[in-house]
Coordinates of C-alpha atoms in Angstrom, one line a residue:
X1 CA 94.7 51.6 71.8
X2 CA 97.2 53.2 74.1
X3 CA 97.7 55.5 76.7
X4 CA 98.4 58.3 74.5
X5 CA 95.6 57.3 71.8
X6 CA 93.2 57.6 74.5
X7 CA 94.4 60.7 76.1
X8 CA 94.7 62.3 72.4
X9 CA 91.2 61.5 71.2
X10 CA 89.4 62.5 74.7
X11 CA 91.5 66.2 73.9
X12 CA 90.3 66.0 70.2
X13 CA 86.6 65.2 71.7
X14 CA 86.7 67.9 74.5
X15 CA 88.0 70.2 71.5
X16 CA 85.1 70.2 68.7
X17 CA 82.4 72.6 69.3
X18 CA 79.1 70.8 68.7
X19 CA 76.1 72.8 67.8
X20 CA 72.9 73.4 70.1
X21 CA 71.6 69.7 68.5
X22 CA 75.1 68.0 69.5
X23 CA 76.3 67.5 65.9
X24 CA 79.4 68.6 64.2
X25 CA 79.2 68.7 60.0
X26 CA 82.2 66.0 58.8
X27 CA 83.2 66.9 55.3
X28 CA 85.0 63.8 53.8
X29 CA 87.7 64.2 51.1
X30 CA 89.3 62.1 49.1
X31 CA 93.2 61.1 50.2
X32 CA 94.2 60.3 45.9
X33 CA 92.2 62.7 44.1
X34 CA 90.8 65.3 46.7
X35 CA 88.0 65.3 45.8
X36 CA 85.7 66.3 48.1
X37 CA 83.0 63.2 48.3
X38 CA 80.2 64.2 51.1
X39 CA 79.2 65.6 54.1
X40 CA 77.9 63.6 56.8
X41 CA 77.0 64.5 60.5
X42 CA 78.6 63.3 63.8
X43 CA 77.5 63.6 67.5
X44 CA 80.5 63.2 69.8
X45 CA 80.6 59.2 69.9
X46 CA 80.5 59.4 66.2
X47 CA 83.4 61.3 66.2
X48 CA 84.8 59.1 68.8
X49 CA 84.3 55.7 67.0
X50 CA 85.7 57.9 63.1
X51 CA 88.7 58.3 65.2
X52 CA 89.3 55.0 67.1
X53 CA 88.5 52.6 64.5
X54 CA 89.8 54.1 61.8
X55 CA 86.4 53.7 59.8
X56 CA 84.4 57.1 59.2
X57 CA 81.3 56.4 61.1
X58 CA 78.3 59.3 60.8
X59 CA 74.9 60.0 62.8
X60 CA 71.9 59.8 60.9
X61 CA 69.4 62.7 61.5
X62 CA 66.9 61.0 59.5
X63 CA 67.0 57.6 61.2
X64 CA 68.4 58.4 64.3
X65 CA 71.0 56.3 64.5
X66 CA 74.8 55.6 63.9
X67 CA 76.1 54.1 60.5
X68 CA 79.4 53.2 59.5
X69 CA 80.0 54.2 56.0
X70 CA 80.4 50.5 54.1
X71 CA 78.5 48.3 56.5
X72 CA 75.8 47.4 54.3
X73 CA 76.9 48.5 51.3
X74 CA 80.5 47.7 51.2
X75 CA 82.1 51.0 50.2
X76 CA 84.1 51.6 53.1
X77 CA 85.6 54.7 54.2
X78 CA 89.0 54.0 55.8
X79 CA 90.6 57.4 57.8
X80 CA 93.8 58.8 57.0
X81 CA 93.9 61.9 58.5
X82 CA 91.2 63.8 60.2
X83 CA 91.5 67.9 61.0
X84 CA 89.4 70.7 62.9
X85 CA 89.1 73.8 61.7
X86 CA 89.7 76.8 62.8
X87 CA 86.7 77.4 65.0
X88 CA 86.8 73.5 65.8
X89 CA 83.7 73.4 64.8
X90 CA 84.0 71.3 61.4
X91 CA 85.8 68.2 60.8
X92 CA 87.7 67.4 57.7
X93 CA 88.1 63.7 57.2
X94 CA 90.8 62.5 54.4
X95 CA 90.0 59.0 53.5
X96 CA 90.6 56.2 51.0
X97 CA 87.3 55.7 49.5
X98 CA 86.3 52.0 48.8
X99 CA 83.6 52.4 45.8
X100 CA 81.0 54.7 45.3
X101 CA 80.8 57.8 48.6
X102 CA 76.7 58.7 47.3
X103 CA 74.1 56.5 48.2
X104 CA 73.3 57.3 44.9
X105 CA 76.0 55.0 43.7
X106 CA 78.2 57.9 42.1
X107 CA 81.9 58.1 43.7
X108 CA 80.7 61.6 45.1
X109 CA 77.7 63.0 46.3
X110 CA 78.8 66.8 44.9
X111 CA 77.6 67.3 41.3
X112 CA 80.4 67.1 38.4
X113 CA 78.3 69.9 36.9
X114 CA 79.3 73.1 38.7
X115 CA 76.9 75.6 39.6
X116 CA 77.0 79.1 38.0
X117 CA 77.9 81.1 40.3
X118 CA 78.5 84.8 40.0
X119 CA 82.2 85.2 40.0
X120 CA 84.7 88.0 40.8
X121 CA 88.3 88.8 40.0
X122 CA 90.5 89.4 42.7
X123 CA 92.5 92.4 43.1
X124 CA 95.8 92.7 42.4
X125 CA 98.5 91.9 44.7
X126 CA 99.4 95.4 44.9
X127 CA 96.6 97.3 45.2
X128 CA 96.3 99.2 48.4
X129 CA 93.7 98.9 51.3
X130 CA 92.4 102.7 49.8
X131 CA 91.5 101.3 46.3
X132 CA 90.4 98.4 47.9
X133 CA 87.9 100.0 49.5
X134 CA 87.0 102.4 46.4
X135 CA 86.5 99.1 44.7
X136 CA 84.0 97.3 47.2
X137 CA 81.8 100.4 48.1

């Protein structure tokens, strides 16, 4: 790692906003498909390793401990690009998935099956903020 790695990733580190339990949610995506495959939980040296090693390693609530996402079961996680948001306080992970994401054994943990959710139409591009307003009251 150079210099400049180290400098980047301490910036990157000092940047996220963890919540009051010291966790930051990581939703992984898919680099090919986009799909978006799970969302896992980091503490700042998970974040640290995820970036570093260039293997998307997690914190488990539920076992108290760090995992790296193929170790025992072989389907790797490799990074490819990782992102804040806005509020730096969620990470976006782009990786290439090696087999299934789920510990379920499906390729993603998000059902293919959609919810129902109630849906809306957007307004038109040139409505004005007045019948906006009429519309949402």
């Amino acid at each position: 790692m150079t210099d400049s790695t180290s400098t980047s990733t301490e910036a990157v580190l000092d940047r996220a906003r963890f919540g009051a339990d010291g966790l930051l949610p990581a939703v992984v995506q898919e680099e090919s498909s986009k799909d978006v495959l799970m969302l896992g939980w980091m503490d700042r040296e998970a974040l640290r390793r995820t970036l570093t090693e260039g293997r998307v390693t997690f914190w488990s609530r539920s076992r108290q401990e760090y995992w790296r996402k193929g170790d025992t079961s072989g389907h790797a996680q490799y990074v490819r690009a990782a992102a804040l948001d806005c509020d730096d306080d969620t990470l976006l992970v782009t990786v290439q998935q090696v087999g299934a994401a789920c510990h379920t054994g499906a390729h993603r943990c998000f059902d293919v099956d959609p919810l129902d959710p109630v849906t809306a139409t957007a307004p038109s591009a040139d409505a004005t903020v007045g019948d906006l307003t009429e519309t949402t009251r």
